[in-house]
Tab-separated table of C-alpha atoms in Angstrom:
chain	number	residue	atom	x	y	z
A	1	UNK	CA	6.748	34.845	-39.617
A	2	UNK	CA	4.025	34.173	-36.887
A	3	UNK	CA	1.896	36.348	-35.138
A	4	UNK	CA	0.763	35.446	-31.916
A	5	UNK	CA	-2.478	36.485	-29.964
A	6	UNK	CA	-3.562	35.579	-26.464
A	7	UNK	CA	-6.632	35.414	-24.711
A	8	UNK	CA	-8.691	34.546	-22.093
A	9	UNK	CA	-7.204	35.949	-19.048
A	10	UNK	CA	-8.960	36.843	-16.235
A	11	UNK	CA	-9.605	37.163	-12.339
A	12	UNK	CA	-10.557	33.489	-10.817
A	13	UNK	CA	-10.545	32.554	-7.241
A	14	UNK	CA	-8.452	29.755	-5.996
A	15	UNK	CA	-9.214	26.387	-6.882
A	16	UNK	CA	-11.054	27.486	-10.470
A	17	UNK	CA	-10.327	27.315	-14.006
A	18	UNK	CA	-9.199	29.089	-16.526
A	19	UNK	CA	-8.701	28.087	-20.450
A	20	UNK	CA	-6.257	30.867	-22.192
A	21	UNK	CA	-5.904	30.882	-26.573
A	22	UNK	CA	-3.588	31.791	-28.239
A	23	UNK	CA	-4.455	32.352	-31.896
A	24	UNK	CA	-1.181	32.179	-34.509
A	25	UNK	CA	-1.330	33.527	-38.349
A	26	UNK	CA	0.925	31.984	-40.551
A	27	UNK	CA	0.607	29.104	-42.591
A	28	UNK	CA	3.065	26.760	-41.307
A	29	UNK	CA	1.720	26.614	-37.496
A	30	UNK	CA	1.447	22.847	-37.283
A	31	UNK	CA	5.198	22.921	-38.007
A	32	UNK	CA	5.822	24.828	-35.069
A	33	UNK	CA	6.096	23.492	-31.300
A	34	UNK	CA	3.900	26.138	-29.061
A	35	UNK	CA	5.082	27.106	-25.490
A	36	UNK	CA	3.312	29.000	-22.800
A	37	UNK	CA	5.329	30.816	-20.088
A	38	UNK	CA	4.519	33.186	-17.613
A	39	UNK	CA	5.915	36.013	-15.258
A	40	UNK	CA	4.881	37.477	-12.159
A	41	UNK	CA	5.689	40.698	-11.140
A	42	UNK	CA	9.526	41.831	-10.010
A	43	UNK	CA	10.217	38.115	-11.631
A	44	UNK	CA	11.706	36.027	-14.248
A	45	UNK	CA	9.533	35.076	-16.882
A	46	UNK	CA	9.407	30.992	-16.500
A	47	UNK	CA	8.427	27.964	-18.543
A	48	UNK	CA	4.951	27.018	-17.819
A	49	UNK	CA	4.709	23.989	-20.998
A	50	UNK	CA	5.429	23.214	-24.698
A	51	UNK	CA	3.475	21.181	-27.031
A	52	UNK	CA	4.777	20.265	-30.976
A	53	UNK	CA	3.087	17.323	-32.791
A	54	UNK	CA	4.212	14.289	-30.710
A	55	UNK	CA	4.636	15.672	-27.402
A	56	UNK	CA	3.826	17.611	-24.529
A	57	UNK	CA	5.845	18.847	-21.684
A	58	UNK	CA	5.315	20.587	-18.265
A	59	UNK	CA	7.192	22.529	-15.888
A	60	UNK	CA	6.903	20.429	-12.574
A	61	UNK	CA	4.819	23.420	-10.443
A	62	UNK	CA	1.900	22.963	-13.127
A	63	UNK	CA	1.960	19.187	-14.118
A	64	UNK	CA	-1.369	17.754	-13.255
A	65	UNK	CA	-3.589	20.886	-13.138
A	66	UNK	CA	-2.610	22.346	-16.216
A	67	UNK	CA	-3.510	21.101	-19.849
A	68	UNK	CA	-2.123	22.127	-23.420
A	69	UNK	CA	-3.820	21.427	-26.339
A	70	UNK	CA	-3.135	22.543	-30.044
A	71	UNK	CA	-5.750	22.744	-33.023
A	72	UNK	CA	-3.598	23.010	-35.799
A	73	UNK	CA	-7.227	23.696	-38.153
A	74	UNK	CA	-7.566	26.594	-35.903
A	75	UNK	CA	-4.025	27.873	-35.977
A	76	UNK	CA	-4.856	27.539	-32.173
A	77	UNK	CA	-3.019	25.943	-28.912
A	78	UNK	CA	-4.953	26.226	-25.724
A	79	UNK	CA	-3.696	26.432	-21.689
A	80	UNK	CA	-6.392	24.947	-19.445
A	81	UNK	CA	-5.788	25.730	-15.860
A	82	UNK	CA	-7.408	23.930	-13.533
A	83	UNK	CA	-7.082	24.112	-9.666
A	84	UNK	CA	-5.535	27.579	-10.095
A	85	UNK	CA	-3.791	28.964	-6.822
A	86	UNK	CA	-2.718	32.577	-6.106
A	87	UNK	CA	1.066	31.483	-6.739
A	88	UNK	CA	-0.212	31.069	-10.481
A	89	UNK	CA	-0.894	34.796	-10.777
A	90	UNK	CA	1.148	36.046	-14.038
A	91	UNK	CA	1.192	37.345	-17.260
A	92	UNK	CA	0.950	34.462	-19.330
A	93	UNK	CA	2.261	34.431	-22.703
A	94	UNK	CA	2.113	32.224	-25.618
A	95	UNK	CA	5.267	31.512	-27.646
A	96	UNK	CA	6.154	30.033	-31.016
A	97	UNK	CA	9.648	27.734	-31.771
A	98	UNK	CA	9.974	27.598	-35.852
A	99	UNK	CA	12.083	24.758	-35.050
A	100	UNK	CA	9.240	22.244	-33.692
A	101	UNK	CA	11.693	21.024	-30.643
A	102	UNK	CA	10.178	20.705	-26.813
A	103	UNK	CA	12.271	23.756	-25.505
A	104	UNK	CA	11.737	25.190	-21.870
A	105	UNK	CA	13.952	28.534	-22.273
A	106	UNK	CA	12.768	31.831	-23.476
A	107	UNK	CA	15.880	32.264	-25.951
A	108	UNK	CA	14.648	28.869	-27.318
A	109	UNK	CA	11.407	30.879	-29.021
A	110	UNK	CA	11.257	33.694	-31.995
A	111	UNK	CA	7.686	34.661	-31.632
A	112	UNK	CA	5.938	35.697	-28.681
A	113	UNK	CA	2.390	37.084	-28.066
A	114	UNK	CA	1.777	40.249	-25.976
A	115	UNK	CA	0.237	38.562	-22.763
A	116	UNK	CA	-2.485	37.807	-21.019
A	117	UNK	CA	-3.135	38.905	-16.984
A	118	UNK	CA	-4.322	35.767	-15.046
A	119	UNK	CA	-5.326	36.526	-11.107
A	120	UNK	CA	-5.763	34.411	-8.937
A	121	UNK	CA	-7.367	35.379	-5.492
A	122	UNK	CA	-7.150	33.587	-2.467
């Protein structure tokens, strides 16, 4: 089992950064492949990017200003946001596939953290 804890959130105006954590226990974390995913309010929660230990994969509306990185040392994977517009606003969470595949749907993931608010103001 893997518990999952995000941070980093915050208010930002539009065109800044951001870097979110997401710290896992567990001693098998490198096996896993991490996702991040967000939701904005009155909407579906969607597949922001995935990273295992070959790959890493990006939903088209983040590809080029977003960046995941894992630690595996650290139990760690990382979100840096860069050029962050108000359409980014969400809860972003951080989720965990035991099965180490690059998966983009929710139902693809076990373990889930409990969120983090990211704002963006225009």
């Amino acid at each position: 089992q893997v518990q999952l804890v995000e941070s980093g959130g915050g208010l930002v105006q539009a065109g800044g950064s951001l870097r979110l954590s997401c710290a896992a226990s567990g001693r098998t974390f490198s096996n896993y492949a991490m996702g991040w995913f967000r939701q904005a309010p009155g909407k579906e929660r969607e597949f922001v990017g995935v990273i295992n230990w070959r790959a890493v994969y990006y939903a088209d509306s983040v590809k080029g200003r977003f960046t995941i990185s894992r630690d595996n040392a650290k139990s760690t994977v990382y979100l840096q946001m860069n050029s962050l517009k108000p359409e980014d606003t969400a809860v972003y969470y951080c989720a965990g596939n035991r099965d180490g595949t690059i998966a983009t749907m929710t139902s693809d993931y076990a373990y889930w953290g409990q969120g983090t608010q990211v704002t963006v103001s225009s």
